[in-house]
Coordinates of N, CA and C in Angstrom, one line a residue:
M1 N -24.3 34.4 -12.3 CA -24.4 33.6 -11.0 C -25.3 31.9 -10.8
A2 N -25.7 31.6 -11.5 CA -26.4 30.5 -11.2 C -25.4 29.9 -12.3
A3 N -24.4 30.0 -13.6 CA -24.0 29.4 -13.9 C -22.0 29.1 -13.2
L4 N -21.7 30.3 -12.6 CA -20.1 29.6 -11.3 C -21.3 28.9 -10.5
N5 N -22.2 28.6 -9.7 CA -22.8 27.8 -8.9 C -22.5 26.1 -9.6
L6 N -23.0 26.6 -10.9 CA -23.3 24.9 -11.5 C -21.7 24.5 -11.5
V7 N -21.0 25.2 -12.7 CA -19.4 24.6 -12.2 C -18.7 24.6 -11.3
L8 N -18.7 25.7 -10.6 CA -18.8 25.1 -8.7 C -18.7 23.4 -8.2
M9 N -19.9 23.0 -9.1 CA -20.9 22.1 -7.9 C -20.0 21.0 -9.0
V10 N -20.4 20.9 -10.3 CA -19.9 20.2 -10.9 C -17.7 19.8 -10.9
T11 N -17.5 20.5 -10.7 CA -15.8 20.7 -10.3 C -15.8 19.8 -8.6
A12 N -16.7 19.8 -8.1 CA -16.5 19.3 -6.6 C -16.8 17.7 -6.9
F13 N -17.9 17.8 -7.7 CA -18.2 16.4 -8.1 C -17.2 15.6 -8.4
C14 N -16.6 16.5 -9.6 CA -15.4 15.6 -10.1 C -14.2 15.2 -9.3
I15 N -14.3 16.3 -8.9 CA -12.9 15.9 -7.6 C -12.9 14.9 -6.3
G16 N -14.4 15.1 -6.1 CA -14.0 14.6 -5.1 C -14.3 12.5 -5.7
T17 N -14.7 12.4 -6.9 CA -15.0 10.7 -7.7 C -13.3 10.6 -8.0
V18 N -12.9 12.0 -9.0 CA -11.1 11.0 -8.8 C -10.2 10.7 -7.5
Y19 N -10.5 11.5 -6.5 CA -9.5 11.5 -5.3 C -10.2 10.1 -4.2
S20 N -11.6 9.7 -4.9 CA -12.2 8.9 -4.0 C -11.3 7.2 -4.0
L21 N -11.1 7.0 -2.9 CA -9.9 5.4 -2.8 C -10.7 4.1 -3.4
Q22 N -9.7 3.4 -4.2 CA -10.0 2.2 -4.8 C -9.3 1.2 -4.4
C23 N -10.5 0.0 -3.7 CA -9.4 -0.8 -3.3 C -10.2 -2.5 -4.2
Y24 N -8.8 -3.7 -3.6 CA -9.8 -5.4 -3.7 C -10.6 -5.5 -2.7
T25 N -11.9 -6.7 -2.9 CA -12.7 -6.6 -1.9 C -13.0 -8.0 -2.3
C26 N -13.0 -8.7 -1.1 CA -13.3 -10.3 -1.3 C -13.8 -10.8 0.7
S27 N -14.3 -12.0 0.3 CA -14.8 -12.0 1.9 C -14.1 -13.6 1.4
S28 N -13.8 -14.4 2.6 CA -13.6 -16.0 3.2 C -13.2 -16.2 1.5
Q29 N -12.2 -16.3 0.6 CA -11.5 -16.4 -0.2 C -9.4 -17.2 0.2
T30 N -9.9 -18.3 -0.3 CA -8.8 -19.5 -0.4 C -7.6 -18.8 -1.8
L31 N -8.3 -18.2 -2.3 CA -7.5 -17.9 -3.4 C -6.9 -16.3 -3.8
N32 N -5.7 -15.6 -3.5 CA -5.6 -14.5 -4.1 C -6.1 -13.8 -5.4
T33 N -6.3 -14.7 -6.1 CA -6.9 -14.2 -7.5 C -8.3 -14.3 -7.6
N34 N -8.9 -15.1 -6.2 CA -10.5 -14.4 -6.2 C -10.3 -13.3 -5.3
C35 N -9.3 -12.3 -5.1 CA -10.1 -12.1 -4.9 C -9.6 -10.2 -5.5
M36 N -9.8 -9.9 -7.0 CA -9.9 -9.3 -7.8 C -10.8 -7.8 -7.8
N37 N -11.6 -8.0 -6.8 CA -13.2 -6.8 -7.0 C -12.7 -5.9 -6.7
Q38 N -12.7 -4.6 -8.1 CA -12.6 -3.5 -7.8 C -13.4 -2.7 -7.0
T39 N -13.2 -1.8 -5.7 CA -14.2 -1.2 -5.6 C -14.2 0.2 -4.7
N40 N -14.6 1.0 -5.4 CA -14.4 2.3 -5.4 C -15.1 2.4 -3.9
C41 N -13.7 3.1 -2.4 CA -14.6 3.4 -1.7 C -15.3 4.2 -1.3
S42 N -15.8 4.4 -0.1 CA -16.9 5.7 0.7 C -15.6 6.0 0.6
S43 N -16.6 7.6 0.9 CA -15.4 9.0 1.3 C -14.6 8.6 2.5
T44 N -15.3 8.1 3.5 CA -15.1 7.8 4.4 C -13.6 6.9 4.6
A45 N -13.8 6.4 4.0 CA -12.6 4.9 3.9 C -11.3 6.0 3.5
N46 N -10.5 5.5 4.2 CA -8.7 5.8 4.4 C -7.7 4.4 4.0
Y47 N -8.5 3.5 3.6 CA -7.4 2.6 3.6 C -7.8 1.5 3.0
C48 N -7.4 0.4 2.1 CA -7.4 -0.7 1.7 C -6.7 -1.4 2.9
Q49 N -7.9 -3.0 3.1 CA -7.4 -3.8 4.5 C -7.3 -5.0 3.9
T50 N -6.6 -5.9 4.3 CA -6.4 -6.9 4.0 C -6.5 -7.7 5.3
N51 N -7.2 -8.9 5.6 CA -6.9 -9.6 6.6 C -6.6 -11.8 5.9
V52 N -5.8 -11.6 6.8 CA -5.6 -13.4 6.4 C -5.0 -14.0 7.5
S53 N -6.1 -15.3 7.6 CA -6.1 -16.1 8.7 C -5.7 -17.5 8.1
S54 N -4.3 -17.6 8.2 CA -4.4 -19.2 7.8 C -3.7 -20.2 9.0
L55 N -4.2 -21.8 8.6 CA -4.2 -22.4 9.2 C -3.2 -23.7 8.9
Y56 N -2.6 -23.9 9.1 CA -1.7 -25.0 8.1 C -1.0 -23.9 6.7
S57 N -1.2 -24.5 6.1 CA -0.8 -24.2 5.1 C -2.5 -23.5 3.9
V58 N -3.9 -23.6 4.9 CA -4.6 -22.6 4.2 C -5.2 -21.7 4.5
S59 N -5.1 -20.8 3.5 CA -4.7 -19.2 4.6 C -7.5 -19.7 3.2
V60 N -7.6 -18.2 4.7 CA -8.9 -17.1 4.6 C -8.2 -15.5 4.3
I61 N -8.5 -15.5 3.2 CA -8.0 -13.9 2.1 C -9.9 -12.7 2.4
D62 N -9.5 -12.1 3.5 CA -10.7 -11.2 3.4 C -9.9 -9.7 3.2
K63 N -10.8 -9.6 2.2 CA -10.2 -7.5 1.9 C -11.1 -6.5 2.0
S64 N -11.0 -5.2 1.9 CA -11.8 -4.1 2.2 C -11.9 -3.3 2.0
C65 N -12.5 -1.9 2.5 CA -12.1 -0.3 2.3 C -12.3 -0.5 4.1
A66 N -11.7 0.6 4.8 CA -11.3 0.9 6.1 C -11.3 1.8 6.5
A67 N -12.2 3.1 7.6 CA -12.0 3.8 7.9 C -11.3 4.0 8.4
T68 N -10.2 2.9 9.5 CA -9.0 2.8 10.4 C -8.5 1.6 9.6
C69 N -7.0 1.1 10.3 CA -6.8 0.1 10.1 C -5.5 0.1 10.7
S70 N -5.5 -0.7 12.1 CA -4.0 -1.7 12.9 C -3.2 -2.7 12.3
P71 N -2.3 -2.1 11.6 CA -1.6 -3.3 11.4 C -1.1 -4.1 12.5
T72 N -1.6 -5.7 12.3 CA -1.4 -6.5 12.8 C -0.4 -8.2 12.8
S73 N 0.1 -8.7 13.3 CA 0.6 -9.7 12.7 C 0.9 -11.0 13.8
F74 N 0.7 -11.9 13.7 CA 1.3 -12.9 15.0 C 1.0 -14.0 14.2
S75 N 1.7 -15.3 14.5 CA 2.0 -16.6 14.4 C 2.4 -17.8 15.9
L76 N 1.6 -19.1 15.9 CA 2.1 -19.5 16.9 C 2.0 -20.9 16.2
T77 N 3.1 -21.3 16.1 CA 3.1 -22.9 15.7 C 2.4 -22.8 14.6
F78 N 1.7 -23.6 13.9 CA 0.9 -23.2 12.5 C -0.2 -22.4 12.1
I79 N -0.7 -21.9 13.0 CA -2.0 -21.3 13.1 C -1.0 -19.5 12.8
S80 N -1.2 -18.7 11.8 CA -1.0 -17.0 11.6 C -1.8 -15.4 12.0
Y81 N -1.5 -15.1 11.8 CA -3.3 -14.5 11.2 C -2.5 -12.8 11.1
S82 N -2.7 -12.1 10.3 CA -2.1 -10.4 9.7 C -3.3 -9.9 8.7
V83 N -3.2 -8.7 9.6 CA -4.2 -7.4 9.4 C -2.7 -6.6 7.8
S84 N -2.7 -6.2 7.2 CA -2.1 -5.2 6.1 C -2.7 -4.1 5.9
C85 N -2.6 -2.8 6.0 CA -3.0 -1.2 5.3 C -2.4 -0.7 4.6
C86 N -2.7 -0.3 3.6 CA -2.1 1.0 2.3 C -3.3 2.0 2.8
S87 N -3.1 2.3 1.7 CA -3.5 4.0 1.5 C -3.5 4.3 -0.3
N88 N -3.3 3.5 -1.2 CA -3.5 4.2 -2.5 C -4.6 3.2 -3.3
N89 N -4.2 4.0 -4.5 CA -5.6 2.7 -5.2 C -5.0 1.5 -5.6
L90 N -5.7 1.2 -5.4 CA -5.6 -0.7 -5.8 C -4.5 -1.0 -4.9
C91 N -3.6 -0.8 -3.7 CA -2.6 -1.4 -2.8 C -3.3 -2.7 -2.5
N92 N -3.8 -2.9 -2.2 CA -3.8 -4.1 -1.8 C -3.9 -6.0 -2.5
V93 N -3.6 -5.4 -3.4 CA -3.1 -6.6 -4.8 C -3.6 -7.5 -4.3
S94 N -2.2 -7.7 -3.7 CA -1.7 -9.0 -2.7 C -1.5 -9.2 -1.3
G95 N -1.2 -9.9 -0.7 CA -1.4 -9.9 0.5 C -1.2 -11.5 1.8
S96 N -1.5 -12.2 0.5 CA -1.4 -13.8 1.6 C -0.1 -14.7 0.8
T97 N 0.6 -14.2 -0.2 CA 1.7 -14.9 -0.4 C 3.0 -14.9 0.9
S98 N 3.0 -14.1 1.7 CA 3.5 -13.8 2.9 C 3.5 -14.6 3.4
I99 N 1.9 -14.2 4.1 CA 1.6 -15.8 5.4 C 2.3 -17.2 4.7
K100 N 1.8 -17.9 3.6 CA 2.0 -19.1 3.7 C 2.6 -19.1 2.9
Y101 N 4.3 -18.7 2.7 CA 5.7 -18.7 3.0 C 6.3 -18.8 3.9
S102 N 6.2 -18.1 4.7 CA 6.7 -17.9 6.4 C 5.2 -19.1 7.0
S103 N 4.5 -20.0 6.9 CA 3.8 -20.8 7.0 C 4.9 -22.1 6.8
I104 N 4.6 -22.5 5.2 CA 5.6 -23.3 4.8 C 7.3 -23.5 5.8
L105 N 7.7 -21.6 6.0 CA 9.2 -22.1 5.7 C 9.0 -22.5 7.9
L106 N 7.7 -21.8 8.7 CA 8.2 -23.0 9.6 C 7.9 -24.0 9.5
A107 N 7.2 -24.4 9.4 CA 6.4 -25.9 9.3 C 7.5 -26.6 9.0
L108 N 8.7 -26.7 7.6 CA 10.0 -26.7 7.4 C 11.2 -27.1 8.7
S109 N 11.1 -25.9 9.1 CA 12.0 -25.7 10.3 C 11.8 -26.8 11.6
L110 N 10.1 -26.9 12.3 CA 9.8 -27.1 12.9 C 10.5 -28.9 12.4
G111 N 10.6 -29.4 11.3 CA 10.3 -30.7 10.8 C 11.8 -30.9 11.3
F112 N 12.3 -29.7 10.4 CA 13.9 -30.2 10.6 C 14.6 -30.5 12.3
I113 N 13.9 -29.8 13.4 CA 14.3 -30.1 14.6 C 14.1 -31.2 15.2
V114 N 12.4 -31.4 15.0 CA 12.3 -32.9 15.6 C 13.3 -33.5 14.3
W115 N 13.6 -33.9 13.1 CA 14.3 -35.0 12.6 C 15.5 -34.8 12.9
L116 N 16.1 -33.7 13.9 CA 17.7 -33.5 14.0 C 17.4 -33.9 15.6
L117 N 16.7 -33.8 16.7 CA 15.9 -34.6 18.1 C 16.0 -35.8 18.1
D118 N 15.4 -36.7 17.3 CA 14.6 -37.6 16.7 C 16.1 -38.7 17.2
D119 N 17.2 -38.6 17.1 CA 17.8 -39.9 17.1 C 18.4 -39.8 18.6
Q120 N 18.7 -38.7 19.4 CA 18.9 -37.9 20.7 C 18.1 -38.4 21.2
L121 N 16.8 -38.2 21.1 CA 16.0 -38.8 22.4 C 15.5 -40.3 22.2
P122 N 15.6 -40.8 23.4 CA 15.9 -42.3 24.0 C 13.8 -42.2 23.7
L123 N 14.3 -43.5 23.5 CA 12.4 -43.9 23.6 C 12.3 -45.4 23.8

């Protein structure tokens, strides 16, 4: 009977270890390549979360394990913020490039509109 209990305890430990979520983690990084720290999340963490804050073309990235996660995204002129969530091992490998590209596209679009209107506005 003691041997059966030991086998069950070892099996339970292995199952818990195998199924714990792994996420990339970092804090206040400006390059995604600095966010490659692999972390074994606690048993309460169900999500890998990536937060990206951008001002003009400079992004600050935070990645973590999270018990709850609500995807969010907004952009105002040259400021943007996004929260992305995923639930597979090491799924938050990227996350900042889409924000940078959208910021660059927004800046180019606004510049083009100003250029078009510049000839039509009396000074």
